[in-house]
XYZ file of C-alpha atoms in Angstrom:
651
model
C 0.000 0.000 0.000
C 1.509 3.292 -1.107
C 1.461 6.258 1.248
C 0.689 9.611 -0.321
C 2.793 12.572 0.717
C 0.816 15.324 2.473
C 0.226 18.363 0.296
C 0.972 21.979 1.045
C -1.098 23.318 3.919
C -0.945 26.916 2.648
C -1.513 26.946 -1.135
C -2.341 30.654 -1.162
C 0.917 31.633 0.520
C 2.730 29.218 -1.793
C 1.194 30.991 -4.787
C 2.335 34.352 -3.398
C 5.902 33.064 -3.074
C 5.810 31.769 -6.634
C 4.696 35.194 -7.880
C 7.561 36.820 -5.986
C 10.032 34.353 -7.536
C 8.765 35.046 -11.055
C 8.965 38.775 -10.455
C 12.519 38.419 -9.142
C 13.507 36.292 -12.130
C 12.376 38.986 -14.568
C 14.847 41.432 -13.016
C 17.859 39.477 -14.290
C 19.264 35.999 -14.509
C 18.257 33.149 -12.235
C 21.502 33.642 -10.314
C 19.922 36.542 -8.435
C 20.346 36.442 -4.682
C 16.688 37.359 -4.186
C 15.561 34.559 -6.475
C 17.472 31.913 -4.549
C 16.273 33.241 -1.200
C 12.652 33.071 -2.348
C 13.246 29.660 -3.933
C 14.397 28.315 -0.589
C 11.328 29.794 1.130
C 9.087 28.332 -1.600
C 10.534 24.837 -1.104
C 10.006 25.027 2.671
C 6.409 26.212 2.285
C 5.652 23.523 -0.290
C 6.526 20.615 1.993
C 4.834 22.056 5.096
C 1.423 20.331 5.672
C 0.381 22.572 8.585
C -2.011 25.438 7.763
C -1.206 28.923 9.064
C -3.788 31.426 10.278
C -1.488 34.355 9.561
C 1.628 34.774 7.346
C 3.734 35.683 10.395
C 3.408 32.078 11.586
C 5.506 30.972 8.593
C 8.621 32.295 10.338
C 9.035 28.861 11.908
C 9.957 27.406 8.499
C 13.540 27.169 7.326
C 14.450 29.888 4.864
C 11.615 32.242 5.829
C 12.534 35.243 7.911
C 10.762 38.383 9.118
C 11.222 40.172 5.791
C 9.541 37.445 3.754
C 6.745 37.190 6.335
C 6.161 40.928 6.031
C 6.004 40.678 2.234
C 3.528 37.781 2.478
C 1.379 39.760 4.916
C 1.316 42.757 2.566
C 0.384 40.521 -0.369
C -2.374 38.814 1.649
C -3.850 42.191 2.643
C -4.018 43.187 -1.025
C -5.640 39.840 -1.888
C -8.290 40.181 0.843
C -9.076 43.754 -0.163
C -9.451 42.824 -3.839
C -11.755 39.876 -3.110
C -13.762 41.394 -0.256
C -12.353 39.055 2.361
C -11.538 39.727 5.987
C -7.847 39.928 6.800
C -6.921 37.307 9.433
C -5.886 38.927 12.715
C -2.266 38.871 13.802
C -1.630 36.192 16.476
C -0.616 38.899 18.950
C -3.982 40.673 18.451
C -6.244 37.644 19.007
C -9.083 38.354 21.533
C -9.696 35.722 24.180
C -13.470 34.887 24.489
C -15.357 34.907 27.791
C -14.985 31.629 29.657
C -15.560 30.142 33.057
C -13.222 31.078 35.827
C -11.559 27.672 35.756
C -11.287 27.744 31.987
C -10.026 31.329 32.111
C -7.320 30.440 34.618
C -6.239 27.400 32.615
C -6.159 29.408 29.395
C -4.168 32.152 31.110
C -1.680 29.620 32.435
C -1.457 28.039 29.000
C -0.948 31.398 27.307
C 1.696 32.334 29.876
C 3.557 29.073 29.285
C 3.320 29.611 25.542
C 4.569 33.174 25.982
C 7.533 31.944 28.047
C 8.353 29.261 25.487
C 8.062 31.805 22.671
C 10.305 34.198 24.578
C 12.914 31.478 25.021
C 12.663 30.503 21.389
C 12.845 34.148 20.362
C 15.982 34.723 22.438
C 17.621 31.638 20.946
C 16.713 32.674 17.427
C 17.926 36.254 17.705
C 21.405 35.138 18.843
C 23.368 35.736 15.676
C 26.311 33.549 14.782
C 29.454 35.660 14.347
C 32.535 33.834 12.998
C 35.987 34.462 14.433
C 38.034 37.063 12.600
C 40.354 35.737 9.872
C 38.724 32.289 10.110
C 37.337 30.309 7.184
C 33.659 31.244 7.740
C 34.656 34.882 8.239
C 36.560 34.955 4.953
C 33.707 33.312 3.035
C 31.172 35.772 4.455
C 33.334 38.766 3.570
C 33.874 37.459 0.043
C 30.165 36.823 -0.589
C 29.296 40.174 0.960
C 31.456 41.953 -1.601
C 29.311 40.675 -4.489
C 26.482 42.510 -6.184
C 22.891 41.736 -5.210
C 22.217 39.795 -8.401
C 25.395 37.699 -8.377
C 26.348 34.238 -7.149
C 29.690 32.494 -7.733
C 31.173 29.030 -7.866
C 33.638 27.480 -5.434
C 36.849 28.356 -7.275
C 35.956 32.024 -7.639
C 34.754 32.196 -4.039
C 38.047 30.773 -2.732
C 40.003 33.327 -4.755
C 38.013 36.194 -3.226
C 38.056 34.776 0.315
C 41.764 33.891 0.551
C 42.958 37.429 1.513
C 40.527 37.464 4.474
C 41.693 34.152 6.009
C 44.807 33.109 7.919
C 44.215 29.456 7.014
C 44.637 27.874 3.608
C 41.653 26.819 1.498
C 43.736 24.078 -0.157
C 45.980 22.588 2.536
C 44.710 21.386 5.946
C 46.185 23.207 8.920
C 48.437 21.416 11.373
C 45.819 21.616 14.130
C 42.875 20.167 12.206
C 44.944 17.894 9.893
C 41.822 17.049 7.884
C 39.918 20.296 7.354
C 40.794 23.339 5.296
C 39.287 26.797 5.600
C 36.591 25.674 3.119
C 35.060 23.598 5.933
C 33.586 26.895 7.116
C 31.085 26.731 4.238
C 29.362 23.791 5.924
C 29.029 25.865 9.093
C 27.556 28.793 7.176
C 25.008 26.520 5.488
C 23.991 25.040 8.840
C 23.556 28.550 10.259
C 21.363 29.476 7.261
C 23.754 32.252 6.221
C 24.634 30.921 2.760
C 22.390 29.427 0.092
C 23.804 26.721 -2.195
C 22.138 25.860 -5.489
C 22.824 24.103 -8.779
C 25.379 21.631 -10.092
C 28.135 22.708 -10.110
C 27.172 24.510 -6.961
C 26.918 28.287 -6.777
C 26.797 30.269 -3.554
C 25.141 33.461 -2.349
C 24.124 35.004 0.972
C 20.693 34.551 2.517
C 18.875 37.399 4.248
C 20.435 36.361 7.559
C 23.856 36.180 5.893
C 23.520 39.671 4.454
C 22.562 41.017 7.883
C 25.465 39.215 9.590
C 27.945 40.506 7.035
C 26.638 44.041 7.505
C 27.065 43.815 11.284
C 30.640 42.540 10.908
C 31.565 45.433 8.635
C 29.983 47.957 11.015
C 31.840 46.472 14.006
C 35.187 46.609 12.220
C 34.551 50.168 11.098
C 33.798 51.145 14.708
C 37.041 49.562 15.927
C 39.020 51.376 13.246
C 37.437 54.697 14.206
C 38.282 54.158 17.881
C 41.814 53.251 16.935
C 42.555 56.413 15.001
C 41.037 58.944 17.400
C 44.457 59.636 18.969
C 45.974 61.193 15.859
C 45.807 61.771 12.122
C 45.850 58.860 9.753
C 48.847 58.687 7.422
C 49.759 56.053 4.888
C 46.415 54.329 5.122
C 46.876 52.568 1.836
C 49.680 50.543 3.343
C 48.291 50.108 6.820
C 45.127 48.526 5.488
C 47.151 45.395 4.795
C 48.067 45.087 8.485
C 45.810 43.667 11.190
C 44.046 46.214 13.392
C 46.100 45.428 16.470
C 49.347 45.719 14.525
C 48.520 49.246 13.481
C 47.643 50.235 17.018
C 51.110 49.294 18.273
C 52.557 52.496 16.887
C 51.938 56.072 17.897
C 50.616 58.030 14.945
C 52.967 60.864 13.995
C 53.122 63.373 11.174
C 55.155 61.063 8.982
C 54.341 61.253 5.314
C 55.945 57.942 4.422
C 55.745 54.463 5.892
C 58.505 51.898 5.487
C 59.025 48.274 6.302
C 61.075 48.917 9.411
C 57.786 49.505 11.286
C 57.140 45.788 11.090
C 60.633 44.914 12.246
C 60.971 47.485 15.021
C 57.623 46.460 16.461
C 58.712 42.825 16.654
C 62.054 43.774 18.194
C 60.298 45.892 20.831
C 58.017 43.023 21.747
C 60.811 40.433 21.744
C 62.973 42.537 24.086
C 60.180 42.656 26.661
C 60.789 39.126 27.887
C 59.696 36.811 25.068
C 62.674 34.486 25.314
C 60.983 31.131 25.642
C 60.076 28.947 22.733
C 56.600 28.036 23.878
C 53.892 27.512 21.284
C 52.182 30.807 22.194
C 55.267 33.014 22.196
C 55.201 34.277 18.639
C 56.602 37.727 18.158
C 54.034 40.001 16.595
C 51.305 37.359 16.589
C 48.185 38.706 14.915
C 45.897 36.371 16.854
C 47.244 37.392 20.258
C 46.957 41.069 19.458
C 43.501 40.836 17.903
C 42.094 39.505 21.174
C 43.270 42.619 22.974
C 42.315 45.341 20.529
C 40.801 47.592 23.135
C 43.936 47.386 25.286
C 46.345 47.700 22.408
C 44.727 50.861 21.131
C 45.454 52.564 24.438
C 49.127 51.493 24.554
C 51.408 52.906 21.886
C 55.090 52.325 21.195
C 57.105 55.023 19.523
C 60.343 53.768 17.956
C 63.323 55.597 19.358
C 64.698 56.431 15.937
C 61.495 58.219 14.913
C 62.398 61.107 17.186
C 65.392 61.960 15.039
C 64.277 60.803 11.594
C 60.592 61.543 10.970
C 60.561 59.976 7.507
C 62.171 56.611 8.265
C 62.898 54.276 11.154
C 66.382 53.180 12.191
C 66.983 49.557 13.135
C 70.343 50.314 14.665
C 72.106 47.787 12.440
C 74.372 50.276 10.703
C 73.562 53.597 12.290
C 75.448 56.613 10.980
C 74.600 60.311 11.379
C 73.945 62.359 8.285
C 76.790 64.758 7.664
C 75.334 68.286 7.379
C 78.319 69.504 5.396
C 78.026 66.861 2.706
C 77.205 68.598 -0.552
C 74.555 66.885 -2.689
C 75.829 65.176 -5.794
C 73.704 64.976 -8.906
C 73.531 61.397 -10.245
C 73.851 60.482 -13.887
C 70.490 59.185 -15.149
C 70.361 56.103 -17.321
C 69.491 56.750 -20.916
C 66.004 55.485 -21.747
C 67.276 53.581 -24.783
C 70.172 51.956 -22.930
C 70.073 48.215 -23.554
C 71.331 45.438 -21.332
C 74.301 44.818 -23.640
C 75.390 48.429 -23.798
C 75.145 49.125 -20.065
C 78.282 47.207 -18.953
C 80.337 48.755 -21.777
C 79.299 52.298 -20.920
C 80.037 51.727 -17.267
C 83.368 50.056 -17.878
C 84.533 53.007 -19.915
C 84.154 55.246 -16.878
C 86.027 52.883 -14.555
C 89.523 53.492 -15.868
C 90.348 56.220 -13.398
C 88.149 56.102 -10.320
C 88.671 58.070 -7.119
C 89.564 56.331 -3.892
C 86.536 57.836 -2.141
C 83.662 55.379 -2.568
C 81.091 58.165 -2.408
C 82.470 59.645 -5.648
C 81.790 56.572 -7.766
C 80.218 57.526 -11.127
C 76.945 55.717 -10.422
C 73.945 55.803 -12.742
C 70.495 55.700 -11.264
C 66.930 54.572 -11.913
C 64.361 57.196 -10.880
C 61.478 56.327 -8.579
C 58.438 54.940 -10.348
C 60.418 53.444 -13.243
C 60.833 50.045 -11.630
C 58.673 47.475 -9.892
C 59.456 45.593 -6.682
C 59.186 41.815 -7.039
C 59.824 38.898 -4.701
C 62.047 35.961 -5.687
C 61.655 32.582 -3.949
C 64.339 29.913 -4.084
C 63.254 26.875 -6.067
C 64.274 24.604 -3.186
C 61.617 26.241 -0.997
C 58.743 25.142 -3.253
C 59.664 21.572 -4.079
C 56.530 20.002 -2.614
C 53.078 20.750 -3.984
C 51.941 22.013 -0.578
C 54.754 24.570 -0.309
C 54.281 25.599 -3.923
C 50.615 26.334 -3.325
C 51.215 28.184 -0.081
C 54.167 30.266 -1.242
C 53.434 31.064 -4.865
C 49.635 31.053 -4.920
C 49.365 32.651 -1.481
C 51.562 35.583 -2.482
C 49.960 35.978 -5.902
C 46.478 36.083 -4.386
C 47.666 39.040 -2.310
C 48.648 40.918 -5.477
C 52.410 40.283 -5.201
C 54.567 39.390 -8.201
C 56.436 36.132 -7.442
C 59.310 34.517 -9.318
C 60.781 31.090 -8.523
C 64.493 30.753 -9.273
C 67.626 29.091 -7.994
C 69.292 31.392 -5.456
C 72.919 31.041 -4.385
C 72.232 32.659 -1.024
C 69.096 33.085 1.067
C 65.642 31.644 0.501
C 63.664 34.798 -0.364
C 64.859 38.154 -1.617
C 63.423 41.219 -3.344
C 64.513 42.736 -6.652
C 63.760 45.897 -8.614
C 62.930 45.366 -12.296
C 63.506 48.287 -14.637
C 60.409 48.841 -16.756
C 62.488 50.126 -19.707
C 65.130 47.483 -20.335
C 63.977 44.693 -17.995
C 67.238 44.717 -16.020
C 66.943 43.350 -12.471
C 68.683 44.815 -9.420
C 69.071 43.476 -5.897
C 67.365 45.263 -2.996
C 68.565 45.509 0.610
C 66.338 42.765 2.071
C 66.879 39.005 2.217
C 65.147 36.223 4.168
C 66.543 32.915 5.381
C 63.695 30.541 6.279
C 64.268 27.814 8.851
C 61.979 25.130 10.185
C 62.834 24.292 13.778
C 64.100 20.800 12.933
C 66.183 22.233 10.088
C 67.648 24.818 12.469
C 68.700 22.098 14.920
C 70.327 19.984 12.204
C 72.177 23.005 10.794
C 73.522 23.790 14.276
C 74.741 20.199 14.610
C 76.610 20.014 11.293
C 77.900 23.606 11.274
C 75.811 24.862 8.353
C 74.223 27.470 10.592
C 77.498 29.361 11.114
C 78.444 29.012 7.450
C 75.120 30.436 6.294
C 75.386 33.365 8.682
C 78.917 34.025 7.456
C 77.837 34.078 3.803
C 74.822 36.276 4.552
C 77.051 38.776 6.330
C 79.460 38.817 3.384
C 76.585 39.416 0.939
C 76.529 43.141 1.729
C 72.739 43.202 2.171
C 71.682 45.524 4.961
C 68.534 43.825 6.272
C 69.037 40.100 6.908
C 65.911 38.426 8.276
C 65.690 34.949 9.781
C 62.160 33.484 9.714
C 61.939 30.535 12.110
C 58.886 28.257 11.985
C 58.305 26.864 15.467
C 56.879 23.460 14.575
C 57.366 20.146 16.425
C 58.772 21.914 19.488
C 57.800 19.013 21.756
C 60.197 16.693 19.924
C 63.050 19.213 20.144
C 62.757 20.134 23.807
C 66.241 18.751 24.552
C 67.756 21.312 22.162
C 65.934 24.286 23.665
C 69.075 25.864 25.116
C 71.022 25.477 21.868
C 68.152 27.017 19.910
C 67.900 29.990 22.253
C 71.658 30.539 22.065
C 71.650 30.420 18.264
C 68.768 32.902 18.000
C 70.276 35.286 20.555
C 73.707 35.254 18.900
C 72.128 35.955 15.513
C 70.330 38.991 16.907
C 72.998 40.444 19.190
C 76.305 39.513 17.547
C 75.358 39.337 13.872
C 72.703 42.049 13.909
C 70.115 39.877 12.141
C 66.390 40.328 12.644
C 64.678 37.101 13.789
C 60.969 36.610 13.089
C 59.349 33.621 14.801
C 56.132 32.238 13.297
C 54.028 29.183 14.214
C 54.025 27.462 10.803
C 54.479 27.914 7.060
C 51.207 29.841 6.820
C 52.655 32.382 9.229
C 55.705 32.726 6.985
C 53.560 33.471 3.947
C 51.503 36.017 5.893
C 54.643 37.785 7.080
C 56.112 37.836 3.558
C 52.888 39.349 2.201
C 52.962 42.132 4.763
C 56.660 42.784 4.260
C 56.329 42.836 0.457
C 53.545 45.407 0.604
C 55.617 47.581 2.912
C 58.634 47.326 0.598
C 56.543 48.409 -2.375
C 55.428 51.444 -0.413
C 58.960 52.182 0.759
C 60.593 52.025 -2.677
C 57.788 53.860 -4.469
C 59.545 57.168 -3.740
C 63.177 55.995 -3.829
C 65.680 56.221 -6.680
C 68.185 53.380 -7.058
C 71.856 54.249 -7.639
C 73.749 51.578 -9.560
C 77.340 50.724 -8.631
C 79.521 50.147 -11.743
C 80.044 46.452 -12.404
C 83.793 46.900 -12.923
C 84.144 48.135 -9.335
C 82.390 45.141 -7.778
C 84.139 41.924 -6.748
C 83.695 39.283 -4.084
C 86.604 40.726 -2.091
C 85.597 44.383 -1.938
C 81.801 44.346 -2.270
C 80.983 44.182 1.435
C 83.472 46.941 2.266
C 82.309 49.039 -0.680
C 78.666 48.885 0.384
C 79.584 49.794 3.960
C 81.593 52.810 2.778
C 78.775 54.005 0.538
C 76.224 53.770 3.347
C 78.546 55.653 5.671
C 79.423 58.418 3.196
C 75.925 58.915 1.809
C 73.256 57.221 3.949
C 70.352 58.913 2.140
C 71.009 57.103 -1.153
C 70.060 53.535 -1.947
C 72.815 51.751 -3.859
C 72.364 48.523 -5.765
C 73.994 46.208 -8.304
C 72.511 44.005 -11.037
C 71.134 40.688 -9.844
C 73.556 38.830 -12.141
C 76.540 40.511 -10.446
C 75.110 39.706 -7.027
C 74.716 36.027 -7.971
C 78.338 35.899 -9.093
C 79.586 37.582 -5.915
C 77.618 35.347 -3.539
C 78.302 32.092 -5.360
C 79.662 29.417 -3.025
C 82.614 28.747 -5.296
C 83.313 32.135 -6.851
C 82.869 34.387 -3.832
C 85.234 32.737 -1.340
C 88.890 33.587 -0.925
C 91.457 31.224 0.566
C 90.989 32.908 3.937
C 87.220 32.404 3.706
C 87.637 28.723 2.908
C 90.037 28.315 5.826
C 87.508 29.986 8.104
C 84.783 27.619 6.937
C 87.039 24.631 7.555
C 87.717 25.789 11.106
C 83.985 26.141 11.770
C 83.467 22.440 11.026
C 85.542 21.502 14.089
C 83.355 20.781 17.082
C 83.932 23.427 19.742
C 85.190 26.136 17.356
C 82.655 28.949 17.255
C 82.642 31.833 14.805
C 84.404 34.088 17.320
C 87.162 31.548 17.970
C 87.621 30.849 14.254
C 88.103 34.559 13.558
C 90.679 34.832 16.362
C 92.593 31.863 14.930
C 92.579 33.387 11.467
C 93.947 36.662 12.775
C 97.116 34.830 13.863
C 97.152 32.182 11.100
C 95.531 33.743 7.983
C 95.852 30.603 5.813
C 96.430 26.882 6.356
C 100.006 27.361 5.180
C 100.746 29.732 8.064
C 99.338 27.225 10.553
C 101.311 24.288 9.139
C 104.567 26.275 9.102
C 104.013 27.196 12.735
C 103.476 23.548 13.658
C 106.692 22.569 11.863
C 108.677 25.200 13.750
C 107.695 23.794 17.162
C 110.352 21.868 19.109
C 108.306 18.962 20.441
C 104.884 17.373 20.383
C 103.643 19.207 23.477
C 104.430 22.623 21.970
C 102.467 21.679 18.871
C 99.438 20.694 20.953
C 99.543 23.934 22.944
C 100.449 26.192 19.981
C 96.994 27.678 19.360
C 96.151 27.973 23.068
C 99.326 30.013 23.644
C 99.022 32.057 20.429
C 95.407 33.163 20.841
C 95.133 35.761 23.580
C 91.365 35.872 23.679
C 88.994 36.341 26.589
C 85.593 34.874 27.368
C 83.978 33.378 24.270
C 87.107 34.047 22.216
C 89.473 32.088 24.443
C 90.768 28.686 23.345
C 91.572 26.064 25.964
C 94.208 23.366 25.934
C 91.766 20.601 25.004
C 90.488 22.460 21.942
C 94.031 23.401 20.928
C 95.029 19.745 21.065
C 91.986 18.758 19.003
C 92.859 21.281 16.274
C 96.422 19.953 16.194
C 95.114 16.414 15.820
C 93.193 17.513 12.710
C 95.716 19.870 11.093
C 99.116 18.909 12.498
C 99.254 15.154 12.087
């Protein structure tokens, strides 16, 4: 025996909804948001067998909210007026008939219980779901909210629009969830009746509740931004928009007319010097999540970088501080000819290098004016070997509007270049990043690669050297905690590197996006002065760059990327003394400071071997280095280490 499905209990209301759908469809295509909202209400009304006395009672159905109920009530009033019918009273206006006292009391108790249950249901219903900031649902809501009223989009297009609003990846599961990407938030939004899904392949748009939620989120963020900027004028807003709200509130607003990337670095240094020395999972310098939870507190506390008191247009990291000489006369640079080709540039420069002054500041440098070049990021090919890293690095940066190139780099993992828009020539900029996972950092400390990499980065002549350390799998590396802390501290204090600690690879990509946007803003008003290729070599480049910065700190000097690759090559850039220094660093117990002290006395292996041969007996040979090196503290060499070095080099 077949069971028949119950029909619609409100055919008149169903007809009204159908009319509304047809009217909405005539406004445009069937992808209209209004059409899909009404279609969902129509489907709910069609399968409901219960009759309603008033259109407002339809609010209990899925997909029907107060707005649709109001439209149905208006349509029913017009229908009753046209056909001479009486409009049904609203449930709240129903008159209770006269009854017995007992019946009256029971009806009053029943109505009170119904009123209490309705109040509870009403309170539960009006509690709006608000997703966490920078989460998957938040990003999807913001992306759908940016669409026009008559537009819905597919999954691929929605992910592209939502990616800039999310800290998690839509393609790769996060380390915490392991199974879910940021796209899992779509299921939450559908369950909360904020997003409507229709068709195959599926297309998405906001429901009435979703539109209202998105509007409230935008109003709340606008209010926070207004509170944040009440302490001073807003400058450089185009760049600050890329930073989280709490990040912007860390700095006192001044009358600066230009913003540069050192704001990011100085802020992290200030925070790290306030006691963040442990490697716990929550101790991430400049963490956006930690700051976003304390927006109201952060907006009241401001940090003014010390260097901003003296230089209002730029911030000083203190890496190579030098006062500007007031008596230095400005020198007019020689602009590059617009029709200068890549082949003719080295010849024209070499012709001027026959008789050059000893003063580095008087080098006949050409220059590229501001606005004639673009800032681009270059990622080492070894950093994007896996499909996961390739998606996160390349696609993540490109979705943020950053030009990315993947190449083989001789030094560093990420660097920035300036590409001349006229001849396509590429020039190195003063920023380079060395990325380290925590397990990779430990292994490099064990085999000595860590000191070698720091040595080569220092010799590269680049001013801003940044170490990005991803603090993953810290539980497995707890026994190396002291060695890790020592390595990070020595890199900051002794080498002058900036160390940025992030929780995972997603944090690295986020930091690179922010830094790239700041660099574009910084170099948008800077001219680049090119050092002649004939004056650059692996032996003098570091000294030459230091002299130029000291003599003229207001100019930004650079060299072609091809020259930089040749200088920093592992084979072509090292002298005999450099190779000897690297060999000493491979000996267990010989730090960078001790290796430098040894090289001061014995510049090359030949000097060391001759000194061993001149000793009278075996004991003098073992104690040779200990007696020759008059160092103190970390630079001192004990008898045991001296004997070990002799066992490697003297026998």
